[in-house]
Amino acid sequence: MKKNLLYMICAFCVIFGLCACEDFLDTDNLTKKDTSNFPISESDAVQMVNGIYAAMNRNLADPEEDPFFIFDIASDDRLGGGSQSNIGAQGVDRLMNAYLDWMKPLWKQRYAGINRANNALETIDNVKEWSSGDKKNQLLCETYFLRAFYYFNLAQVFNGVPLVLSTEPQNLPRATPDEVYAQIASDLKASIEAGPSTKYPNFGIGRVSKWAAEGMMARVWLFYTGFYKKSELPLVDGGSISKAQVVSWLEDCIQNSGYGLVSDQRNLWPYTNPYTAKDYPYAHENGLNWETDENIESMFAVKMSNVPGWSADGLLRHNRIVEFYNPRKTTEAAFPFSVQGYSNGPVCWKLWTDWAEDPDYAGDYRRVGSICKRADEIPNYKGDPAKEVENTDLLAKKYIGCEAWNEDHSGRYLSYGYYYGSENNRQTGLTQSLVWLRFADVLLMHAELSDGKTVYNGKSGLNAVRQRAGLPDIAYSLSSLKKERRYELCFEALRWNDLRRWGDVSEKVKNQVGNPILNQGIPGEYAFTNDFMQRYNDTGGGFFKIPEDQVTLSEGVLEQNPGWGDGTNWVKGDLPYKFK
């Protein structure tokens, strides 16, 4: 039976509480297409798969409820910050409910992406002619990966979630974590097996590859087995994936993918772009040279567009997470980090001091390469003391807007992106990619799973990453691996779930409480308003509240997570500090 695609997505919206019937395939003629006439060509199939990616960009319209922002802010190395009004970031930091239907945009867009993937899997065989034998397999690789990735995001935020595997409207209860992870693992395995062994970058700029699936499988395996105390990762067919299988996939990726490490880790971040770096002493004096967003180390990222503004259907083309991390009330004195934003995510002093005091990291350029101490680098920038809360004087450099002077130095462009074709705008000019997986992480996951086995340029993954940072080799231990992941991958949305899988969440409390901060200009120390570890335990290990309207629409079929009853709402003014 042929299905009208507009009907399918609208029915899905009703069952899963999606408030708008958005263009499922991002086409102009959606109402004239159904599964009998779309897709019928290879270009149709590519367009269809492109629509699956778009769900990630739509989440960025609500950055406080994007998985990257959530995992980043929830860690011990950032605070919520912002102003008293930025209760989204503060709620994430404290495991409190910030808004009515908190996390609804995340739920909505991730399930929209899953539904698009389901449709692609159901209809891709409509295409009878392909330009090459690998083209269909490449699209299948991407589709299975993206469905797995969206479920992995949902599972890490909410634990068990409804397992929707077809486009038929259904009112489903939550699947168990074991069932969800079995589906994630099975999809990633299908992605690996379907994906051609084409080396980077020949499979296409910005596209998922089998190598990304191999790397993501390791991340899923580590989280599932660590957090849930399991020895293997289940599959839907009743089999399982062992540690040895994951290691072999990682070695295939490391040795055959064409990915590698850029020469200097700082060259991954836009503050080293030539238009900014020439006027930024730190970048200029260290000879830094941006490798651009599309580089040999970036394996899976949300890509932005230089097309001006927002699309008619709400598709976001710029990186609002960067906007939320930008400082407030900026002036030339904040250059290059002078794109105005909301000052969310101030860096904890404990990360800064731990890094400096660790003898294994003496001389590590990544510390200042990753963190801007305002008093040292931009001492004349006054900030916005009338509004800033939890200001630590430390900014994360990896995801932050950077300006650039114009050609005759008479004024500044509101983003370096102007030189690459984006708008001269403090919001839409922020086109930095949001990287979810890079090669250094693959090397460190291999080291963790293989106890430091030699794998890359005659070194373990741990020492290969350290060598790139100018540091000597070190004997492998889990302790050394944990430190390396903290420093190499800080502010990349990995630390929170690393702490959870290692059973080290209590470090969050120790590394945050007591941090020196300014609240509307008044000195103080960071404090929780509640017993954070009690909140963590009450929520089953750091899982957030399922959007309330989803529970209501299900008429009791969908159960709420534990720990989200009365007294868990975070409201403006709840910060436990003195204010002017």
PDB file of N, CA, C and O in Angstrom, residues 429-495:
ATOM      1  N   GLY A 429      26.365  34.444  11.413  1.00  0.00           N
ATOM      2  CA  GLY A 429      27.746  34.307  10.960  1.00  0.00           C
ATOM      3  C   GLY A 429      28.518  33.215  11.668  1.00  0.00           C
ATOM      4  O   GLY A 429      29.660  32.913  11.307  1.00  0.00           O
ATOM      5  N   LEU A 430      27.905  32.574  12.666  1.00  0.00           N
ATOM      6  CA  LEU A 430      28.584  31.544  13.462  1.00  0.00           C
ATOM      7  C   LEU A 430      28.389  30.180  12.799  1.00  0.00           C
ATOM      8  O   LEU A 430      27.444  29.453  13.093  1.00  0.00           O
ATOM      9  N   THR A 431      29.276  29.846  11.905  1.00  0.00           N
ATOM     10  CA  THR A 431      29.097  28.646  11.085  1.00  0.00           C
ATOM     11  C   THR A 431      30.098  27.536  11.411  1.00  0.00           C
ATOM     12  O   THR A 431      30.311  26.626  10.616  1.00  0.00           O
ATOM     13  N   GLN A 432      30.698  27.585  12.583  1.00  0.00           N
ATOM     14  CA  GLN A 432      31.629  26.531  12.999  1.00  0.00           C
ATOM     15  C   GLN A 432      30.906  25.195  13.132  1.00  0.00           C
ATOM     16  O   GLN A 432      29.823  25.103  13.708  1.00  0.00           O
ATOM     17  N   SER A 433      31.500  24.139  12.596  1.00  0.00           N
ATOM     18  CA  SER A 433      30.930  22.797  12.738  1.00  0.00           C
ATOM     19  C   SER A 433      30.933  22.366  14.201  1.00  0.00           C
ATOM     20  O   SER A 433      31.787  22.783  14.994  1.00  0.00           O
ATOM     21  N   LEU A 434      29.997  21.500  14.540  1.00  0.00           N
ATOM     22  CA  LEU A 434      29.905  20.933  15.884  1.00  0.00           C
ATOM     23  C   LEU A 434      30.379  19.481  15.797  1.00  0.00           C
ATOM     24  O   LEU A 434      29.673  18.615  15.278  1.00  0.00           O
ATOM     25  N   VAL A 435      31.577  19.223  16.258  1.00  0.00           N
ATOM     26  CA  VAL A 435      32.224  17.927  16.042  1.00  0.00           C
ATOM     27  C   VAL A 435      31.830  16.934  17.136  1.00  0.00           C
ATOM     28  O   VAL A 435      32.098  17.154  18.318  1.00  0.00           O
ATOM     29  N   TRP A 436      31.220  15.839  16.721  1.00  0.00           N
ATOM     30  CA  TRP A 436      30.804  14.789  17.652  1.00  0.00           C
ATOM     31  C   TRP A 436      31.838  13.658  17.771  1.00  0.00           C
ATOM     32  O   TRP A 436      31.827  12.914  18.747  1.00  0.00           O
ATOM     33  N   LEU A 437      32.674  13.488  16.783  1.00  0.00           N
ATOM     34  CA  LEU A 437      33.671  12.408  16.827  1.00  0.00           C
ATOM     35  C   LEU A 437      34.897  12.835  16.052  1.00  0.00           C
ATOM     36  O   LEU A 437      34.786  13.252  14.898  1.00  0.00           O
ATOM     37  N   ARG A 438      36.063  12.757  16.695  1.00  0.00           N
ATOM     38  CA  ARG A 438      37.300  13.019  15.972  1.00  0.00           C
ATOM     39  C   ARG A 438      38.326  11.921  16.256  1.00  0.00           C
ATOM     40  O   ARG A 438      38.188  11.131  17.196  1.00  0.00           O
ATOM     41  N   PHE A 439      39.356  11.908  15.430  1.00  0.00           N
ATOM     42  CA  PHE A 439      40.298  10.792  15.415  1.00  0.00           C
ATOM     43  C   PHE A 439      41.039  10.629  16.743  1.00  0.00           C
ATOM     44  O   PHE A 439      41.340   9.504  17.151  1.00  0.00           O
ATOM     45  N   ALA A 440      41.339  11.727  17.435  1.00  0.00           N
ATOM     46  CA  ALA A 440      42.023  11.609  18.728  1.00  0.00           C
ATOM     47  C   ALA A 440      41.197  10.790  19.712  1.00  0.00           C
ATOM     48  O   ALA A 440      41.742  10.007  20.500  1.00  0.00           O
ATOM     49  N   ASP A 441      39.879  10.953  19.678  1.00  0.00           N
ATOM     50  CA  ASP A 441      39.001  10.173  20.544  1.00  0.00           C
ATOM     51  C   ASP A 441      39.078   8.693  20.178  1.00  0.00           C
ATOM     52  O   ASP A 441      39.099   7.814  21.057  1.00  0.00           O
ATOM     53  N   VAL A 442      39.114   8.385  18.892  1.00  0.00           N
ATOM     54  CA  VAL A 442      39.248   6.991  18.457  1.00  0.00           C
ATOM     55  C   VAL A 442      40.536   6.385  19.022  1.00  0.00           C
ATOM     56  O   VAL A 442      40.542   5.250  19.525  1.00  0.00           O
ATOM     57  N   LEU A 443      41.636   7.123  18.961  1.00  0.00           N
ATOM     58  CA  LEU A 443      42.908   6.626  19.496  1.00  0.00           C
ATOM     59  C   LEU A 443      42.816   6.382  21.001  1.00  0.00           C
ATOM     60  O   LEU A 443      43.315   5.357  21.508  1.00  0.00           O
ATOM     61  N   LEU A 444      42.173   7.290  21.721  1.00  0.00           N
ATOM     62  CA  LEU A 444      42.075   7.124  23.176  1.00  0.00           C
ATOM     63  C   LEU A 444      41.123   5.998  23.552  1.00  0.00           C
ATOM     64  O   LEU A 444      41.355   5.283  24.536  1.00  0.00           O
ATOM     65  N   MET A 445      40.048   5.822  22.796  1.00  0.00           N
ATOM     66  CA  MET A 445      39.165   4.679  23.067  1.00  0.00           C
ATOM     67  C   MET A 445      39.895   3.369  22.807  1.00  0.00           C
ATOM     68  O   MET A 445      39.725   2.394  23.561  1.00  0.00           O
ATOM     69  N   HIS A 446      40.714   3.322  21.761  1.00  0.00           N
ATOM     70  CA  HIS A 446      41.488   2.105  21.508  1.00  0.00           C
ATOM     71  C   HIS A 446      42.436   1.831  22.665  1.00  0.00           C
ATOM     72  O   HIS A 446      42.578   0.676  23.116  1.00  0.00           O
ATOM     73  N   ALA A 447      43.114   2.860  23.166  1.00  0.00           N
ATOM     74  CA  ALA A 447      44.025   2.668  24.295  1.00  0.00           C
ATOM     75  C   ALA A 447      43.277   2.116  25.499  1.00  0.00           C
ATOM     76  O   ALA A 447      43.756   1.197  26.185  1.00  0.00           O
ATOM     77  N   GLU A 448      42.089   2.642  25.765  1.00  0.00           N
ATOM     78  CA  GLU A 448      41.321   2.192  26.924  1.00  0.00           C
ATOM     79  C   GLU A 448      40.869   0.742  26.771  1.00  0.00           C
ATOM     80  O   GLU A 448      40.868  -0.023  27.741  1.00  0.00           O
ATOM     81  N   LEU A 449      40.499   0.364  25.576  1.00  0.00           N
ATOM     82  CA  LEU A 449      39.990  -0.988  25.349  1.00  0.00           C
ATOM     83  C   LEU A 449      41.096  -2.024  25.180  1.00  0.00           C
ATOM     84  O   LEU A 449      40.846  -3.225  25.312  1.00  0.00           O
ATOM     85  N   SER A 450      42.302  -1.568  24.844  1.00  0.00           N
ATOM     86  CA  SER A 450      43.392  -2.515  24.591  1.00  0.00           C
ATOM     87  C   SER A 450      44.500  -2.435  25.632  1.00  0.00           C
ATOM     88  O   SER A 450      45.548  -3.063  25.458  1.00  0.00           O
ATOM     89  N   ASP A 451      44.278  -1.667  26.703  1.00  0.00           N
ATOM     90  CA  ASP A 451      45.302  -1.460  27.737  1.00  0.00           C
ATOM     91  C   ASP A 451      46.589  -0.886  27.157  1.00  0.00           C
ATOM     92  O   ASP A 451      47.699  -1.281  27.537  1.00  0.00           O
ATOM     93  N   GLY A 452      46.440   0.047  26.236  1.00  0.00           N
ATOM     94  CA  GLY A 452      47.599   0.772  25.745  1.00  0.00           C
ATOM     95  C   GLY A 452      48.401   0.073  24.678  1.00  0.00           C
ATOM     96  O   GLY A 452      49.600   0.336  24.519  1.00  0.00           O
ATOM     97  N   LYS A 453      47.768  -0.765  23.879  1.00  0.00           N
ATOM     98  CA  LYS A 453      48.462  -1.471  22.803  1.00  0.00           C
ATOM     99  C   LYS A 453      48.950  -0.490  21.731  1.00  0.00           C
ATOM    100  O   LYS A 453      48.308   0.507  21.436  1.00  0.00           O
ATOM    101  N   THR A 454      50.119  -0.781  21.166  1.00  0.00           N
ATOM    102  CA  THR A 454      50.663   0.028  20.070  1.00  0.00           C
ATOM    103  C   THR A 454      49.731  -0.052  18.862  1.00  0.00           C
ATOM    104  O   THR A 454      49.323  -1.128  18.448  1.00  0.00           O
ATOM    105  N   VAL A 455      49.418   1.135  18.282  1.00  0.00           N
ATOM    106  CA  VAL A 455      48.442   1.113  17.180  1.00  0.00           C
ATOM    107  C   VAL A 455      48.693   2.185  16.120  1.00  0.00           C
ATOM    108  O   VAL A 455      48.276   2.035  14.981  1.00  0.00           O
ATOM    109  N   TYR A 456      49.397   3.278  16.453  1.00  0.00           N
ATOM    110  CA  TYR A 456      49.469   4.410  15.525  1.00  0.00           C
ATOM    111  C   TYR A 456      50.875   4.999  15.562  1.00  0.00           C
ATOM    112  O   TYR A 456      51.337   5.466  16.600  1.00  0.00           O
ATOM    113  N   ASN A 457      51.557   4.933  14.430  1.00  0.00           N
ATOM    114  CA  ASN A 457      52.922   5.466  14.325  1.00  0.00           C
ATOM    115  C   ASN A 457      53.848   4.939  15.416  1.00  0.00           C
ATOM    116  O   ASN A 457      54.656   5.671  15.995  1.00  0.00           O
ATOM    117  N   GLY A 458      53.706   3.652  15.709  1.00  0.00           N
ATOM    118  CA  GLY A 458      54.582   3.004  16.681  1.00  0.00           C
ATOM    119  C   GLY A 458      54.266   3.324  18.117  1.00  0.00           C
ATOM    120  O   GLY A 458      55.084   3.036  19.008  1.00  0.00           O
ATOM    121  N   LYS A 459      53.117   3.903  18.388  1.00  0.00           N
ATOM    122  CA  LYS A 459      52.762   4.264  19.756  1.00  0.00           C
ATOM    123  C   LYS A 459      51.347   3.796  20.085  1.00  0.00           C
ATOM    124  O   LYS A 459      50.543   3.499  19.194  1.00  0.00           O
ATOM    125  N   SER A 460      51.063   3.762  21.375  1.00  0.00           N
ATOM    126  CA  SER A 460      49.679   3.545  21.793  1.00  0.00           C
ATOM    127  C   SER A 460      48.870   4.776  21.426  1.00  0.00           C
ATOM    128  O   SER A 460      49.417   5.867  21.193  1.00  0.00           O
ATOM    129  N   GLY A 461      47.562   4.612  21.400  1.00  0.00           N
ATOM    130  CA  GLY A 461      46.728   5.766  21.139  1.00  0.00           C
ATOM    131  C   GLY A 461      46.945   6.869  22.156  1.00  0.00           C
ATOM    132  O   GLY A 461      46.948   8.057  21.815  1.00  0.00           O
ATOM    133  N   LEU A 462      47.136   6.489  23.413  1.00  0.00           N
ATOM    134  CA  LEU A 462      47.389   7.463  24.473  1.00  0.00           C
ATOM    135  C   LEU A 462      48.643   8.270  24.178  1.00  0.00           C
ATOM    136  O   LEU A 462      48.639   9.511  24.215  1.00  0.00           O
ATOM    137  N   ASN A 463      49.732   7.613  23.859  1.00  0.00           N
ATOM    138  CA  ASN A 463      50.988   8.323  23.640  1.00  0.00           C
ATOM    139  C   ASN A 463      51.035   9.038  22.291  1.00  0.00           C
ATOM    140  O   ASN A 463      51.751  10.030  22.140  1.00  0.00           O
ATOM    141  N   ALA A 464      50.280   8.557  21.326  1.00  0.00           N
ATOM    142  CA  ALA A 464      50.206   9.285  20.051  1.00  0.00           C
ATOM    143  C   ALA A 464      49.562  10.652  20.257  1.00  0.00           C
ATOM    144  O   ALA A 464      50.009  11.665  19.699  1.00  0.00           O
ATOM    145  N   VAL A 465      48.511  10.688  21.075  1.00  0.00           N
ATOM    146  CA  VAL A 465      47.843  11.963  21.357  1.00  0.00           C
ATOM    147  C   VAL A 465      48.745  12.854  22.206  1.00  0.00           C
ATOM    148  O   VAL A 465      48.845  14.060  21.982  1.00  0.00           O
ATOM    149  N   ARG A 466      49.443  12.255  23.169  1.00  0.00           N
ATOM    150  CA  ARG A 466      50.374  13.034  23.993  1.00  0.00           C
ATOM    151  C   ARG A 466      51.535  13.571  23.150  1.00  0.00           C
ATOM    152  O   ARG A 466      51.972  14.719  23.333  1.00  0.00           O
ATOM    153  N   GLN A 467      52.030  12.780  22.229  1.00  0.00           N
ATOM    154  CA  GLN A 467      53.134  13.230  21.383  1.00  0.00           C
ATOM    155  C   GLN A 467      52.719  14.460  20.583  1.00  0.00           C
ATOM    156  O   GLN A 467      53.486  15.422  20.441  1.00  0.00           O
ATOM    157  N   ARG A 468      51.508  14.458  20.066  1.00  0.00           N
ATOM    158  CA  ARG A 468      51.015  15.603  19.305  1.00  0.00           C
ATOM    159  C   ARG A 468      50.998  16.861  20.176  1.00  0.00           C
ATOM    160  O   ARG A 468      51.175  17.977  19.698  1.00  0.00           O
ATOM    161  N   ALA A 469      50.793  16.685  21.482  1.00  0.00           N
ATOM    162  CA  ALA A 469      50.768  17.812  22.421  1.00  0.00           C
ATOM    163  C   ALA A 469      52.160  18.181  22.927  1.00  0.00           C
ATOM    164  O   ALA A 469      52.289  19.051  23.792  1.00  0.00           O
ATOM    165  N   GLY A 470      53.208  17.516  22.408  1.00  0.00           N
ATOM    166  CA  GLY A 470      54.566  17.820  22.827  1.00  0.00           C
ATOM    167  C   GLY A 470      54.958  17.208  24.152  1.00  0.00           C
ATOM    168  O   GLY A 470      55.898  17.673  24.804  1.00  0.00           O
ATOM    169  N   LEU A 471      54.273  16.144  24.560  1.00  0.00           N
ATOM    170  CA  LEU A 471      54.523  15.502  25.847  1.00  0.00           C
ATOM    171  C   LEU A 471      55.199  14.155  25.657  1.00  0.00           C
ATOM    172  O   LEU A 471      54.985  13.474  24.648  1.00  0.00           O
ATOM    173  N   PRO A 472      56.020  13.713  26.631  1.00  0.00           N
ATOM    174  CA  PRO A 472      56.703  12.424  26.525  1.00  0.00           C
ATOM    175  C   PRO A 472      55.754  11.258  26.735  1.00  0.00           C
ATOM    176  O   PRO A 472      54.645  11.417  27.271  1.00  0.00           O
ATOM    177  N   ASP A 473      56.201  10.074  26.314  1.00  0.00           N
ATOM    178  CA  ASP A 473      55.407   8.864  26.517  1.00  0.00           C
ATOM    179  C   ASP A 473      55.200   8.606  28.004  1.00  0.00           C
ATOM    180  O   ASP A 473      56.009   9.004  28.857  1.00  0.00           O
ATOM    181  N   ILE A 474      54.113   7.896  28.284  1.00  0.00           N
ATOM    182  CA  ILE A 474      53.770   7.556  29.660  1.00  0.00           C
ATOM    183  C   ILE A 474      53.232   6.133  29.677  1.00  0.00           C
ATOM    184  O   ILE A 474      52.648   5.667  28.697  1.00  0.00           O
ATOM    185  N   ALA A 475      53.446   5.412  30.768  1.00  0.00           N
ATOM    186  CA  ALA A 475      52.931   4.049  30.880  1.00  0.00           C
ATOM    187  C   ALA A 475      51.409   4.085  30.944  1.00  0.00           C
ATOM    188  O   ALA A 475      50.820   4.973  31.578  1.00  0.00           O
ATOM    189  N   TYR A 476      50.784   3.122  30.277  1.00  0.00           N
ATOM    190  CA  TYR A 476      49.328   3.103  30.274  1.00  0.00           C
ATOM    191  C   TYR A 476      48.784   2.691  31.640  1.00  0.00           C
ATOM    192  O   TYR A 476      49.272   1.754  32.276  1.00  0.00           O
ATOM    193  N   SER A 477      47.779   3.376  32.080  1.00  0.00           N
ATOM    194  CA  SER A 477      46.943   2.975  33.211  1.00  0.00           C
ATOM    195  C   SER A 477      45.589   3.630  32.987  1.00  0.00           C
ATOM    196  O   SER A 477      45.470   4.615  32.240  1.00  0.00           O
ATOM    197  N   LEU A 478      44.556   3.118  33.624  1.00  0.00           N
ATOM    198  CA  LEU A 478      43.250   3.734  33.491  1.00  0.00           C
ATOM    199  C   LEU A 478      43.280   5.160  34.021  1.00  0.00           C
ATOM    200  O   LEU A 478      42.656   6.070  33.460  1.00  0.00           O
ATOM    201  N   SER A 479      44.038   5.383  35.083  1.00  0.00           N
ATOM    202  CA  SER A 479      44.158   6.728  35.636  1.00  0.00           C
ATOM    203  C   SER A 479      44.763   7.696  34.628  1.00  0.00           C
ATOM    204  O   SER A 479      44.269   8.822  34.457  1.00  0.00           O
ATOM    205  N   SER A 480      45.824   7.274  33.945  1.00  0.00           N
ATOM    206  CA  SER A 480      46.453   8.154  32.953  1.00  0.00           C
ATOM    207  C   SER A 480      45.521   8.382  31.765  1.00  0.00           C
ATOM    208  O   SER A 480      45.478   9.480  31.199  1.00  0.00           O
ATOM    209  N   LEU A 481      44.763   7.353  31.399  1.00  0.00           N
ATOM    210  CA  LEU A 481      43.803   7.484  30.298  1.00  0.00           C
ATOM    211  C   LEU A 481      42.706   8.488  30.658  1.00  0.00           C
ATOM    212  O   LEU A 481      42.318   9.329  29.838  1.00  0.00           O
ATOM    213  N   LYS A 482      42.219   8.415  31.889  1.00  0.00           N
ATOM    214  CA  LYS A 482      41.170   9.339  32.316  1.00  0.00           C
ATOM    215  C   LYS A 482      41.655  10.784  32.251  1.00  0.00           C
ATOM    216  O   LYS A 482      40.925  11.684  31.817  1.00  0.00           O
ATOM    217  N   LYS A 483      42.877  11.021  32.707  1.00  0.00           N
ATOM    218  CA  LYS A 483      43.408  12.379  32.661  1.00  0.00           C
ATOM    219  C   LYS A 483      43.549  12.859  31.222  1.00  0.00           C
ATOM    220  O   LYS A 483      43.215  14.012  30.906  1.00  0.00           O
ATOM    221  N   GLU A 484      44.036  11.994  30.362  1.00  0.00           N
ATOM    222  CA  GLU A 484      44.245  12.396  28.970  1.00  0.00           C
ATOM    223  C   GLU A 484      42.924  12.722  28.286  1.00  0.00           C
ATOM    224  O   GLU A 484      42.826  13.693  27.532  1.00  0.00           O
ATOM    225  N   ARG A 485      41.899  11.947  28.546  1.00  0.00           N
ATOM    226  CA  ARG A 485      40.597  12.243  27.962  1.00  0.00           C
ATOM    227  C   ARG A 485      40.063  13.580  28.484  1.00  0.00           C
ATOM    228  O   ARG A 485      39.484  14.368  27.730  1.00  0.00           O
ATOM    229  N   ARG A 486      40.272  13.848  29.753  1.00  0.00           N
ATOM    230  CA  ARG A 486      39.788  15.109  30.315  1.00  0.00           C
ATOM    231  C   ARG A 486      40.441  16.302  29.625  1.00  0.00           C
ATOM    232  O   ARG A 486      39.772  17.282  29.289  1.00  0.00           O
ATOM    233  N   TYR A 487      41.745  16.229  29.389  1.00  0.00           N
ATOM    234  CA  TYR A 487      42.470  17.375  28.848  1.00  0.00           C
ATOM    235  C   TYR A 487      42.351  17.476  27.321  1.00  0.00           C
ATOM    236  O   TYR A 487      42.078  18.537  26.780  1.00  0.00           O
ATOM    237  N   GLU A 488      42.541  16.386  26.641  1.00  0.00           N
ATOM    238  CA  GLU A 488      42.477  16.413  25.177  1.00  0.00           C
ATOM    239  C   GLU A 488      41.072  16.737  24.682  1.00  0.00           C
ATOM    240  O   GLU A 488      40.904  17.462  23.707  1.00  0.00           O
ATOM    241  N   LEU A 489      40.044  16.216  25.353  1.00  0.00           N
ATOM    242  CA  LEU A 489      38.678  16.280  24.842  1.00  0.00           C
ATOM    243  C   LEU A 489      37.782  17.238  25.628  1.00  0.00           C
ATOM    244  O   LEU A 489      36.562  17.185  25.492  1.00  0.00           O
ATOM    245  N   CYS A 490      38.380  18.113  26.441  1.00  0.00           N
ATOM    246  CA  CYS A 490      37.562  19.030  27.230  1.00  0.00           C
ATOM    247  C   CYS A 490      36.682  19.880  26.321  1.00  0.00           C
ATOM    248  O   CYS A 490      37.064  20.250  25.220  1.00  0.00           O
ATOM    249  N   PHE A 491      35.461  20.154  26.788  1.00  0.00           N
ATOM    250  CA  PHE A 491      34.469  21.001  26.111  1.00  0.00           C
ATOM    251  C   PHE A 491      33.977  20.387  24.795  1.00  0.00           C
ATOM    252  O   PHE A 491      33.496  21.101  23.924  1.00  0.00           O
ATOM    253  N   GLU A 492      34.070  19.055  24.670  1.00  0.00           N
ATOM    254  CA  GLU A 492      33.617  18.387  23.453  1.00  0.00           C
ATOM    255  C   GLU A 492      32.476  17.411  23.726  1.00  0.00           C
ATOM    256  O   GLU A 492      32.270  16.451  22.994  1.00  0.00           O
ATOM    257  N   ALA A 493      31.755  17.647  24.821  1.00  0.00           N
ATOM    258  CA  ALA A 493      30.522  16.907  25.141  1.00  0.00           C
ATOM    259  C   ALA A 493      30.771  15.437  25.463  1.00  0.00           C
ATOM    260  O   ALA A 493      29.889  14.608  25.253  1.00  0.00           O
ATOM    261  N   LEU A 494      31.949  15.119  25.989  1.00  0.00           N
ATOM    262  CA  LEU A 494      32.282  13.736  26.310  1.00  0.00           C
ATOM    263  C   LEU A 494      32.478  13.498  27.810  1.00  0.00           C
ATOM    264  O   LEU A 494      32.268  12.390  28.299  1.00  0.00           O
ATOM    265  N   ARG A 495      32.897  14.506  28.532  1.00  0.00           N
ATOM    266  CA  ARG A 495      33.304  14.328  29.924  1.00  0.00           C
ATOM    267  C   ARG A 495      32.169  13.805  30.809  1.00  0.00           C
ATOM    268  O   ARG A 495      32.372  12.905  31.623  1.00  0.00           O
TER     269      ARG A 495
END
